Short mmCIF file of C-alpha atoms in Angstrom, two decimals:
data_model
loop_
_atom_site.label_atom_id
_atom_site.label_comp_id
_atom_site.label_asym_id
_atom_site.label_seq_id
_atom_site.Cartn_x
_atom_site.Cartn_y
_atom_site.Cartn_z
CA MET A 1 113.59 85.44 77.00
CA ARG A 2 115.69 84.05 79.81
CA TYR A 3 114.40 81.05 81.78
CA GLN A 4 116.64 79.76 84.57
CA LEU A 5 114.78 77.51 86.98
CA LYS A 6 116.53 77.59 90.33
CA ILE A 7 115.37 77.53 93.91
CA PHE A 8 113.82 80.84 94.94
CA LEU A 9 115.10 82.61 98.06
CA ILE A 10 115.01 86.23 99.09
CA SER A 11 118.52 87.02 100.26
CA ILE A 12 117.83 90.18 102.20
CA LEU A 13 115.98 89.41 105.43
CA PHE A 14 115.99 91.68 108.40
CA PHE A 15 112.76 90.35 109.85
CA ASN A 16 113.93 86.73 110.04
CA SER A 17 112.95 86.39 113.65
CA CYS A 18 109.57 87.99 113.02
CA SER A 19 106.37 85.99 113.33
CA PHE A 20 102.77 87.02 112.96
CA ASN A 21 101.85 86.75 116.61
CA LYS A 22 101.45 89.96 118.54
CA SER A 23 104.42 89.58 120.87
CA ASN A 24 106.91 89.05 118.06
CA SER A 25 105.56 91.42 115.41
CA ASN A 26 107.95 94.30 116.16
CA VAL A 27 111.68 94.45 115.54
CA SER A 28 113.91 96.50 117.80
CA ASN A 29 116.00 99.34 116.39
CA LYS A 30 114.30 99.29 113.04
CA ALA A 31 112.46 102.18 111.38
CA VAL A 32 109.22 100.51 110.28
CA PHE A 33 106.26 102.42 108.84
CA LYS A 34 102.99 100.88 110.05
CA TYR A 35 99.55 101.25 108.51
CA ASN A 36 96.30 99.31 108.36
CA GLU A 37 94.40 98.17 105.26
CA PRO A 38 90.79 97.35 106.27
CA GLY A 39 89.92 96.28 102.73
CA GLY A 40 92.64 93.61 102.69
CA ILE A 41 95.01 92.71 99.86
CA LEU A 42 94.12 90.04 97.31
CA TRP A 43 97.14 90.02 95.00
CA LEU A 44 100.78 91.04 94.96
CA ASP A 45 101.17 89.93 91.35
CA PRO A 46 100.64 93.15 89.36
CA ALA A 47 99.07 91.22 86.48
CA LYS A 48 96.16 90.18 88.72
CA MET A 49 95.48 93.41 90.56
CA SER A 50 92.17 95.20 90.31
CA LYS A 51 91.62 96.56 93.85
CA TYR A 52 92.81 99.97 95.03
CA GLU A 53 94.35 98.36 98.12
CA ASP A 54 96.48 96.11 95.90
CA PHE A 55 97.53 99.09 93.80
CA LEU A 56 98.67 100.92 96.93
CA ILE A 57 101.09 98.22 98.05
CA SER A 58 102.26 97.48 94.50
CA GLN A 59 104.20 100.71 94.14
CA GLN A 60 106.34 99.73 97.13
CA LEU A 61 107.37 96.51 95.36
CA PHE A 62 107.60 97.40 91.68
CA ASN A 63 108.48 100.05 89.13
CA GLY A 64 107.31 100.77 85.61
CA LEU A 65 108.98 102.65 82.81
CA VAL A 66 107.38 105.89 83.99
CA THR A 67 105.51 107.08 87.05
CA LEU A 68 103.54 110.07 88.35
CA ASP A 69 104.81 112.70 90.76
CA SER A 70 102.76 114.47 93.43
CA ASN A 71 101.33 116.82 90.77
CA LEU A 72 100.41 113.96 88.42
CA ASN A 73 103.22 114.86 86.02
CA LEU A 74 104.85 111.98 84.16
CA VAL A 75 108.39 111.44 85.40
CA PRO A 76 111.07 108.83 84.62
CA SER A 77 111.36 105.57 86.54
CA ILE A 78 113.03 102.53 84.92
CA ALA A 79 113.15 104.56 81.69
CA HIS A 80 115.32 107.67 82.01
CA SER A 81 113.71 109.21 78.90
CA TRP A 82 111.32 108.47 76.04
CA ASP A 83 110.21 109.71 72.62
CA ILE A 84 106.75 109.73 71.07
CA SER A 85 106.43 109.85 67.29
CA ASN A 86 104.59 112.73 65.63
CA ASP A 87 101.68 110.47 64.72
CA GLY A 88 101.38 109.29 68.37
CA LYS A 89 101.68 105.62 67.44
CA THR A 90 105.31 104.81 68.34
CA TYR A 91 106.82 105.10 71.82
CA THR A 92 110.57 104.59 72.32
CA PHE A 93 111.82 104.15 75.89
CA TYR A 94 115.48 104.39 76.94
CA LEU A 95 116.18 102.38 80.09
CA ARG A 96 118.49 103.09 82.98
CA LYS A 97 121.35 100.63 83.31
CA ASP A 98 121.41 100.58 87.13
CA VAL A 99 118.02 98.96 87.88
CA PHE A 100 118.12 95.50 89.44
CA PHE A 101 115.48 93.01 90.49
CA HIS A 102 115.24 92.06 94.15
CA SER A 103 117.72 89.38 95.10
CA SER A 104 116.68 85.84 94.14
CA ASN A 105 118.45 82.52 93.67
CA LEU A 106 116.57 82.27 90.38
CA LEU A 107 118.50 85.25 89.02
CA ASP A 108 122.23 85.51 88.31
CA ASP A 109 124.19 88.75 88.05
CA TYR A 110 123.29 89.22 84.40
CA SER A 111 119.59 88.41 84.68
CA SER A 112 119.21 90.55 87.82
CA ASN A 113 119.88 93.67 85.76
CA VAL A 114 116.63 94.91 84.21
CA LYS A 115 116.74 95.05 80.43
CA ALA A 116 114.36 95.79 77.58
CA GLU A 117 113.55 92.08 77.20
CA ASP A 118 112.21 92.05 80.78
CA VAL A 119 109.89 94.93 79.96
CA ALA A 120 108.75 93.21 76.76
CA TYR A 121 108.07 89.99 78.66
CA SER A 122 106.08 91.86 81.32
CA PHE A 123 103.91 93.70 78.78
CA LEU A 124 103.27 90.65 76.62
CA ARG A 125 102.35 88.68 79.73
CA ILE A 126 99.63 91.24 80.49
CA SER A 127 98.35 91.22 76.91
CA ASN A 128 98.28 87.40 76.75
CA PRO A 129 94.66 86.19 77.18
CA ALA A 130 95.94 83.16 79.13
CA THR A 131 97.11 85.48 81.92
CA ALA A 132 93.53 86.74 82.37
CA SER A 133 94.81 90.11 83.56
CA PRO A 134 92.26 92.87 84.29
CA GLY A 135 94.79 95.22 82.69
CA ARG A 136 94.86 93.54 79.31
CA TYR A 137 92.91 96.47 77.83
CA ILE A 138 95.98 98.70 78.12
CA PHE A 139 97.61 96.82 75.26
CA ASP A 140 94.50 96.39 73.11
CA PHE A 141 95.94 98.66 70.42
CA LEU A 142 99.36 97.07 70.03
CA VAL A 143 100.38 96.35 66.47
CA PRO A 144 99.84 92.58 66.05
CA SER A 145 102.60 89.98 66.33
CA TYR A 146 106.21 90.79 67.22
CA LYS A 147 105.94 94.35 65.84
CA GLY A 148 103.90 95.59 68.81
CA VAL A 149 106.68 95.41 71.41
CA VAL A 150 110.19 95.55 69.96
CA VAL A 151 113.46 95.06 71.87
CA VAL A 152 115.80 97.39 69.98
CA ASP A 153 118.77 96.62 72.24
CA ASP A 154 119.38 95.77 75.90
CA TYR A 155 118.27 99.18 77.08
CA THR A 156 115.91 100.42 74.35
CA LEU A 157 112.30 99.35 73.89
CA GLU A 158 109.87 100.36 71.15
CA ILE A 159 106.08 100.09 71.40
CA ASN A 160 103.94 100.41 68.29
CA LEU A 161 100.19 101.09 68.37
CA ILE A 162 97.72 100.68 65.53
CA LYS A 163 96.29 104.13 66.31
CA PRO A 164 97.23 107.06 68.57
CA GLN A 165 96.13 106.75 72.16
CA PRO A 166 97.11 109.81 74.26
CA SER A 167 96.19 108.05 77.52
CA PHE A 168 98.51 105.08 76.82
CA ILE A 169 101.60 106.41 78.57
CA TYR A 170 99.52 107.26 81.65
CA GLN A 171 98.17 103.72 81.71
CA LEU A 172 101.75 102.44 81.89
CA CYS A 173 101.85 103.92 85.40
CA LEU A 174 99.33 101.29 86.52
CA PRO A 175 100.51 97.96 88.00
CA TYR A 176 100.00 96.43 84.55
CA GLY A 177 102.99 98.47 83.40
CA TYR A 178 105.31 97.13 86.11
CA VAL A 179 108.34 95.03 85.23
CA VAL A 180 108.76 91.47 86.54
CA PRO A 181 111.46 88.83 85.93
CA SER A 182 110.43 86.03 83.58
CA GLU A 183 112.55 83.47 85.44
CA VAL A 184 110.67 83.92 88.71
CA VAL A 185 107.22 84.23 87.12
CA GLU A 186 107.69 81.08 85.06
CA HIS A 187 109.08 79.16 88.02
CA TYR A 188 106.20 79.94 90.38
CA GLY A 189 103.38 80.27 87.86
CA ALA A 190 100.09 80.89 89.64
CA ASP A 191 101.95 81.19 92.97
CA PHE A 192 104.05 84.17 91.86
CA SER A 193 101.81 86.42 93.97
CA GLN A 194 103.19 84.71 97.09
CA HIS A 195 106.80 85.05 95.95
CA VAL A 196 106.91 88.35 94.08
CA ILE A 197 110.18 89.81 92.87
CA GLY A 198 110.20 93.36 91.60
CA THR A 199 112.49 96.37 91.48
CA GLY A 200 110.76 98.63 94.03
CA PRO A 201 112.10 100.33 97.15
CA PHE A 202 110.86 97.45 99.32
CA LEU A 203 110.77 93.69 98.89
CA LEU A 204 108.38 91.06 100.19
CA ASN A 205 109.41 89.57 103.52
CA LYS A 206 106.26 87.86 104.80
CA TRP A 207 102.60 87.85 103.91
CA LYS A 208 99.74 86.04 105.58
CA LYS A 209 96.47 87.06 104.00
CA ASP A 210 94.14 89.04 106.26
CA VAL A 211 96.71 88.92 109.08
CA LYS A 212 99.87 90.85 108.25
CA LEU A 213 102.21 91.84 105.46
CA ILE A 214 105.84 92.82 106.03
CA LEU A 215 108.13 94.47 103.51
CA SER A 216 111.84 95.03 104.03
CA LYS A 217 114.15 97.64 102.58
CA ASN A 218 115.64 97.02 99.14
CA GLU A 219 119.29 97.79 99.80
CA ASN A 220 119.97 97.89 96.05
CA TYR A 221 117.24 100.32 95.07
CA PHE A 222 118.33 102.56 92.21
CA GLU A 223 116.89 105.94 93.21
CA HIS A 224 118.69 108.65 95.20
CA ASP A 225 117.39 111.92 96.64
CA ASN A 226 118.60 115.39 95.61
CA GLN A 227 121.52 115.11 98.04
CA GLY A 228 122.64 111.84 96.51
CA ILE A 229 121.40 109.74 99.46
CA LYS A 230 119.98 106.32 98.58
CA MET A 231 116.33 105.65 99.13
CA PRO A 232 114.32 104.33 100.89
CA TYR A 233 115.30 105.79 104.25
CA ILE A 234 113.30 103.42 106.46
CA ASP A 235 113.95 99.73 107.08
CA GLY A 236 110.52 98.36 106.33
CA VAL A 237 106.76 98.56 106.07
CA SER A 238 104.23 96.66 108.19
CA VAL A 239 100.60 96.34 107.10
CA THR A 240 97.79 94.97 109.25
CA PHE A 241 94.27 94.09 108.06
CA VAL A 242 91.94 95.08 110.90
CA LYS A 243 88.45 95.53 109.42
CA ASP A 244 86.95 97.35 112.41
CA ARG A 245 87.55 101.06 111.72
CA ASN A 246 86.99 101.95 115.36
CA GLN A 247 89.71 99.50 116.41
CA GLU A 248 91.94 100.94 113.71
CA TYR A 249 91.47 104.40 115.23
CA ILE A 250 92.26 103.05 118.70
CA ASN A 251 95.45 101.46 117.35
CA PHE A 252 96.45 104.76 115.75
CA LYS A 253 95.95 106.67 119.02
CA ALA A 254 98.02 104.03 120.84
CA GLY A 255 100.90 104.48 118.38
CA LYS A 256 100.51 101.01 116.87
CA LEU A 257 99.86 102.65 113.50
CA ASP A 258 101.73 105.61 112.01
CA MET A 259 98.94 106.57 109.62
CA ILE A 260 95.23 106.10 109.12
CA SER A 261 93.33 106.95 105.98
CA GLY A 262 89.67 107.88 106.17
CA LEU A 263 87.57 107.65 109.32
CA ASP A 264 84.47 106.07 110.76
CA GLU A 265 81.82 108.30 112.32
CA ASP A 266 83.42 108.33 115.81
CA GLY A 267 86.88 109.14 114.50
CA LYS A 268 85.52 111.79 112.15
CA ASP A 269 83.80 113.70 114.92
CA ASN A 270 86.82 113.41 117.20
CA LEU A 271 89.63 114.32 114.81
CA LEU A 272 87.92 116.73 112.43
CA SER A 273 86.53 120.21 112.93
CA ALA A 274 83.27 121.26 111.29
CA ASP A 275 85.20 122.68 108.32
CA GLY A 276 87.09 119.45 107.67
CA GLU A 277 90.40 120.33 109.29
CA LEU A 278 92.25 118.64 112.15
CA ASN A 279 90.91 119.66 115.54
CA LYS A 280 93.38 121.99 117.26
CA LYS A 281 93.47 119.79 120.36
CA HIS A 282 95.29 117.12 118.31
CA HIS A 283 97.96 119.34 116.72
CA GLU A 284 100.65 118.32 119.21
CA LEU A 285 100.30 114.66 118.28
CA TYR A 286 99.10 114.44 114.68
CA TYR A 287 98.91 116.23 111.37
CA LEU A 288 96.47 115.91 108.50
CA LYS A 289 97.11 115.78 104.76
CA LYS A 290 93.99 116.48 102.75
CA THR A 291 94.29 116.02 98.99
CA ALA A 292 91.97 116.16 96.02
CA TRP A 293 91.14 112.62 94.93
CA LEU A 294 90.16 111.59 91.42
CA ASN A 295 86.92 110.10 92.66
CA THR A 296 83.42 111.31 91.81
CA ASP A 297 80.51 110.28 94.04
CA TYR A 298 77.26 110.21 92.10
CA ILE A 299 73.83 108.74 91.50
CA GLY A 300 73.80 106.30 88.59
CA ILE A 301 70.64 105.92 86.49
CA LEU A 302 69.66 103.28 83.96
CA VAL A 303 68.61 105.15 80.81
CA ASP A 304 68.07 102.20 78.48
CA ASP A 305 64.61 102.79 76.96
CA SER A 306 64.04 99.13 76.13
CA ILE A 307 64.63 98.02 79.72
CA ASN A 308 62.86 101.01 81.26
CA LYS A 309 59.71 100.34 79.24
CA VAL A 310 59.56 96.82 80.67
CA LEU A 311 60.17 98.14 84.18
CA ASN A 312 57.86 101.12 83.69
CA ASN A 313 60.66 103.19 85.16
CA PRO A 314 59.69 106.87 85.63
CA LEU A 315 63.38 107.80 85.36
CA LYS A 316 63.12 107.34 81.62
CA SER A 317 62.07 111.01 81.77
CA ARG A 318 65.07 113.26 81.09
CA GLN A 319 63.23 116.16 82.77
CA LEU A 320 62.83 114.16 85.97
CA ARG A 321 66.51 113.17 86.00
CA ASN A 322 67.60 116.78 85.58
CA ALA A 323 65.12 117.96 88.20
CA ILE A 324 66.62 115.53 90.68
CA GLY A 325 70.04 116.99 89.90
CA TYR A 326 68.89 120.52 90.75
CA SER A 327 66.99 119.46 93.88
CA ILE A 328 70.11 118.46 95.84
CA ASP A 329 72.00 120.98 97.98
CA ARG A 330 75.57 119.73 97.58
CA TYR A 331 77.07 122.37 99.88
CA LYS A 332 74.85 121.19 102.71
CA LEU A 333 75.72 117.57 101.90
CA VAL A 334 79.47 118.18 102.11
CA LYS A 335 79.36 120.48 105.13
CA PHE A 336 77.05 118.53 107.41
CA LEU A 337 77.32 114.91 106.28
CA ARG A 338 81.02 114.91 105.50
CA ASN A 339 82.44 117.49 107.92
CA GLY A 340 83.55 119.62 105.01
CA VAL A 341 85.50 116.83 103.34
CA GLY A 342 84.95 116.88 99.58
CA VAL A 343 83.99 119.45 96.96
CA PRO A 344 80.39 119.92 95.74
CA ALA A 345 80.20 118.51 92.20
CA ARG A 346 79.05 121.61 90.32
CA ASN A 347 81.25 121.37 87.22
CA GLY A 348 80.38 118.10 85.54
CA PHE A 349 81.33 114.48 86.07
CA ILE A 350 85.14 114.81 85.85
CA PRO A 351 86.49 115.44 89.36
CA LYS A 352 88.54 118.36 90.58
CA GLY A 353 92.22 117.42 90.69
CA MET A 354 92.21 115.96 87.18
CA PRO A 355 94.90 117.65 85.04
CA GLY A 356 93.28 120.35 82.87
CA PHE A 357 90.11 120.45 85.01
CA ASN A 358 89.53 124.18 84.47
CA GLU A 359 89.75 123.81 80.69
CA TYR A 360 86.78 121.46 80.32
CA LYS A 361 84.66 122.08 83.38
CA ILE A 362 81.06 123.09 82.75
CA LYS A 363 78.27 124.76 84.69
CA GLY A 364 76.66 121.71 86.19
CA TYR A 365 74.08 121.26 88.94
CA ASP A 366 73.61 124.05 91.45
CA PHE A 367 70.89 123.77 94.06
CA ASP A 368 67.89 125.37 92.33
CA LEU A 369 64.58 124.16 93.69
CA ASN A 370 62.51 126.48 91.50
CA ARG A 371 64.15 125.13 88.38
CA ALA A 372 63.59 121.56 89.58
CA LEU A 373 59.90 122.27 90.16
CA LYS A 374 59.51 123.81 86.69
CA LEU A 375 61.10 120.76 85.07
CA THR A 376 58.57 118.46 86.77
CA LYS A 377 55.42 120.60 86.56
CA ASP A 378 53.89 118.47 83.80
CA LEU A 379 54.74 115.11 85.36
CA PRO A 380 52.13 113.07 87.32
CA LYS A 381 54.21 113.40 90.48
CA ASP A 382 51.57 111.92 92.75
CA LYS A 383 51.92 108.65 90.83
CA ILE A 384 55.72 108.55 90.80
CA THR A 385 57.82 106.60 93.28
CA ILE A 386 61.52 105.96 92.75
CA THR A 387 63.80 103.72 94.78
CA LEU A 388 67.35 104.78 95.66
CA SER A 389 69.66 101.82 96.29
CA ALA A 390 72.94 101.94 98.17
CA SER A 391 75.30 99.90 100.33
CA GLU A 392 75.13 99.95 104.11
CA GLN A 393 77.75 102.61 104.80
CA TYR A 394 75.82 105.16 102.72
CA LYS A 395 72.49 104.90 104.50
CA THR A 396 72.79 108.39 106.05
CA LEU A 397 73.72 109.92 102.72
CA CYS A 398 70.76 108.28 101.03
CA GLU A 399 68.34 109.49 103.68
CA PHE A 400 69.64 113.01 103.05
CA LEU A 401 69.14 112.59 99.29
CA GLN A 402 65.68 111.16 99.92
CA ASN A 403 64.63 114.30 101.79
CA GLU A 404 66.15 116.61 99.20
CA ILE A 405 64.48 114.94 96.21
CA GLN A 406 61.10 114.72 97.92
CA GLN A 407 61.01 118.53 97.99
CA ILE A 408 59.89 118.42 94.35
CA GLY A 409 56.92 116.18 95.17
CA ILE A 410 58.44 112.84 94.14
CA LYS A 411 58.25 109.97 96.60
CA VAL A 412 61.61 108.31 97.20
CA ASP A 413 62.18 104.96 98.89
CA VAL A 414 65.63 103.88 100.09
CA ASP A 415 66.82 100.28 99.84
CA ILE A 416 70.05 99.31 101.61
CA TYR A 417 72.13 96.26 100.64
CA THR A 418 75.50 94.74 101.35
CA ASN A 419 78.22 95.80 98.90
CA SER A 420 78.11 92.50 97.05
CA ALA A 421 74.31 92.44 96.89
CA LEU A 422 74.20 95.97 95.49
CA ARG A 423 76.79 95.15 92.84
CA GLN A 424 74.69 92.18 91.79
CA ARG A 425 71.49 94.22 91.62
CA VAL A 426 73.15 96.89 89.48
CA ALA A 427 74.62 94.21 87.22
CA ASN A 428 71.19 92.59 86.80
CA PHE A 429 69.44 95.96 86.26
CA ASP A 430 67.36 95.34 89.37
CA ALA A 431 68.69 98.62 90.78
CA VAL A 432 68.09 101.46 88.30
CA PHE A 433 68.78 104.44 90.61
CA TYR A 434 71.75 103.96 92.92
CA ARG A 435 74.56 105.67 94.77
CA LYS A 436 77.97 104.89 93.26
CA SER A 437 81.47 106.32 92.83
CA TRP A 438 84.12 106.13 90.16
CA VAL A 439 87.80 106.28 91.06
CA ALA A 440 90.23 107.03 88.25
CA ASP A 441 92.73 104.33 87.30
CA PHE A 442 94.93 106.91 85.59
CA PRO A 443 94.88 110.73 85.47
CA GLU A 444 93.21 111.24 82.11
CA PRO A 445 89.54 112.17 81.62
CA MET A 446 88.99 109.33 79.15
CA ASN A 447 89.00 107.11 82.23
CA TYR A 448 85.60 108.67 83.03
CA PHE A 449 84.28 109.28 79.52
CA GLN A 450 84.57 105.58 78.66
CA LEU A 451 81.67 104.94 81.06
CA PHE A 452 79.27 106.54 78.58
CA TYR A 453 80.55 105.32 75.22
CA GLY A 454 77.72 103.60 73.37
CA GLU A 455 79.79 100.58 72.31
CA TYR A 456 80.78 99.75 75.89
CA PHE A 457 77.44 98.51 77.23
CA PHE A 458 77.71 96.44 80.38
CA PRO A 459 78.03 93.48 80.70
CA GLU A 460 79.00 92.34 77.22
CA ASN A 461 81.38 95.08 76.14
CA GLY A 462 82.44 97.34 78.99
CA THR A 463 81.49 99.55 81.91
CA ASN A 464 78.58 101.58 80.52
CA TYR A 465 76.22 100.41 83.29
CA TYR A 466 73.67 103.11 82.41
CA HIS A 467 73.28 101.95 78.78
CA PHE A 468 73.62 105.57 77.69
CA LYS A 469 73.94 105.97 73.92
CA ASN A 470 74.22 109.25 72.04
CA LYS A 471 75.58 109.59 68.50
CA GLN A 472 77.15 113.00 69.05
CA TYR A 473 78.81 111.82 72.25
CA ASP A 474 80.19 108.67 70.61
CA SER A 475 81.62 110.70 67.73
CA LEU A 476 83.34 113.09 70.14
CA TYR A 477 84.63 110.17 72.19
CA LEU A 478 86.33 108.59 69.18
CA LYS A 479 87.85 111.90 68.12
CA ALA A 480 89.14 112.62 71.62
CA SER A 481 90.62 109.12 72.00
CA MET A 482 92.99 109.77 69.09
CA GLU A 483 93.55 113.53 69.26
CA GLN A 484 97.19 114.43 70.00
CA ASN A 485 96.61 118.16 70.34
CA GLN A 486 95.71 118.84 73.95
CA LYS A 487 93.71 122.01 73.27
CA LYS A 488 91.50 120.22 70.73
CA ARG A 489 91.13 117.21 72.99
CA TYR A 490 90.01 119.43 75.88
CA SER A 491 87.41 121.07 73.63
CA TYR A 492 85.97 117.63 72.90
CA TYR A 493 85.98 116.86 76.63
CA LYS A 494 83.96 119.98 77.40
CA GLN A 495 81.32 119.07 74.81
CA MET A 496 81.13 115.51 76.20
CA GLN A 497 80.70 116.82 79.74
CA GLN A 498 77.81 118.98 78.57
CA ILE A 499 76.06 116.06 76.87
CA ILE A 500 76.38 113.94 80.02
CA HIS A 501 74.89 116.80 82.04
CA ASP A 502 72.04 117.44 79.61
CA PHE A 503 70.94 113.80 79.35
CA ALA A 504 71.75 112.92 82.99
CA PRO A 505 72.64 109.21 83.02
CA VAL A 506 74.46 110.21 86.19
CA ILE A 507 73.95 112.94 88.78
CA PRO A 508 77.30 114.02 90.31
CA LEU A 509 77.18 114.68 94.06
CA PHE A 510 80.72 115.57 95.18
CA TYR A 511 84.36 115.24 94.21
CA ALA A 512 86.15 113.31 96.93
CA GLU A 513 89.16 114.33 98.98
CA THR A 514 91.54 111.98 100.77
CA LEU A 515 92.27 112.29 104.46
CA ARG A 516 95.46 110.87 105.86
CA PHE A 517 96.36 111.39 109.50
CA TYR A 518 99.97 110.96 110.60
CA HIS A 519 101.79 111.05 113.88
CA ASN A 520 104.08 114.07 114.06
CA TYR A 521 107.18 111.87 114.13
CA ILE A 522 106.46 110.79 110.52
CA SER A 523 107.69 112.95 107.65
CA GLY A 524 108.32 112.69 103.93
CA VAL A 525 105.16 110.83 102.91
CA SER A 526 104.00 111.96 99.49
CA SER A 527 100.81 111.30 97.58
CA ASN A 528 98.83 112.68 94.67
CA SER A 529 95.27 112.93 93.43
CA MET A 530 95.40 109.22 92.56
CA ASN A 531 95.56 108.65 96.35
CA MET A 532 98.75 106.65 95.97
CA LEU A 533 101.21 106.22 98.84
CA ASN A 534 104.90 106.87 98.21
CA LEU A 535 106.96 105.52 101.10
CA LYS A 536 110.47 105.65 99.65
CA GLU A 537 111.09 109.11 101.15
CA VAL A 538 109.45 108.51 104.52
CA LYS A 539 111.44 109.33 107.64
CA ILE A 540 110.68 108.36 111.24
CA SER A 541 112.24 110.46 114.00
CA ARG A 542 114.75 108.43 115.99
CA GLN A 543 112.91 108.51 119.33
CA ASN A 544 110.03 106.61 117.74
CA ILE A 545 112.04 103.90 116.02
CA GLU A 546 111.16 100.50 117.42
#
């Protein structure tokens, strides 16, 4: 590896007169895309990222070997091509020769050019326990020692796994698969997040946490459009961190933001029609992009018999769990509570928008009150009370669910907590029936199926919060995790979906959709069902350039 310790300086600055006070925050004659991130950004170092908001900004700053297009197809990025061995255990990537890191005084002409050793360093950094990266799991199945990641030559990299893992190449699209320069990382150490250098279409200009983040155009970015024009087209990106969603909406209407994503109640009723489309009165100013999102909203249930016996939890009854599933009218939920945004979850736990969805979907929960009543006819319903827990923003949803479930004669209480308090209660098994959602990290169903694998009990071994364990399911999970043949793998997925439905450790409610509202002078923004934000092809009409 190369280690040259010099003084770090970003050489491309077009916002050098910019400060974070309001009067100075705009730059004249520059095409700057402006959006707000209410959830804030914790890290710019891809090794440390775990929040969706961090993921969103990361793809503006970095590239991996491969990436996903708007249809969730794998496409080249730093690697122009790759091979996968017949046994699925060896991946060989062939790198482009025209990819360069952002300008830095720590990098000379040779070290600025991205090579296989940079990729190897980046991957081994993630897999190193000392880095404490949330993405270390991606490289859990590397062949030990130097044989796991092999630099064949300057522009060829080989990765060897101890067993096939069909989801591996999709996981390389996460920030943990991004390439960083060893010289800069080693120089700044824990402060690399404040001084990131990547290869992406934009580079870090300024960042003050919870105030503002400014990115400037990477003049040396390697990608071109179909006409041979270099990307990105715009000069920069400006991100604010206003937590008040109503104020965010006001800023969007005033033209201080070019895009907003999601809405509070006031904005929802103003911008959206009853069927979830943009109100016609706004068509002259804005447009809406609504996309399937790999995000399932559901009720999670603790099904661990040993804990439930201690708690005397009535939800230990499989019949009761299934009855609850059939008692909920998901069409009514989506139409009236969500203004038509979302898709009723009728086909299992894996959300619509996942590649291959139609091949492994099942007949899940339809609203069927008679069936729900039959399932509970032998239960002492007058003695049963269950408590539904949720965070503050889902109070209305939970009151709806409360009324639906009580139709079968079961009393339901609703407890509302802050986000952090709810997380703690779920972690401590104090909340055993709770509203939750799962957003995919990568577009492969195993991202969801891992939640129910019997060896991944939370907190010791993974994210199986429900403590669901089923021998048939676990066997199918292991087969699917190694199966290279897609048709066979999908058949395993369908069987796993059915087991989850039958035993009901979760009750799916709806598959989410993303809403992004843009001013009509913005064009070229692309996204996908991962709800990512691709800004390298964005254009801003000249009359609206600052």
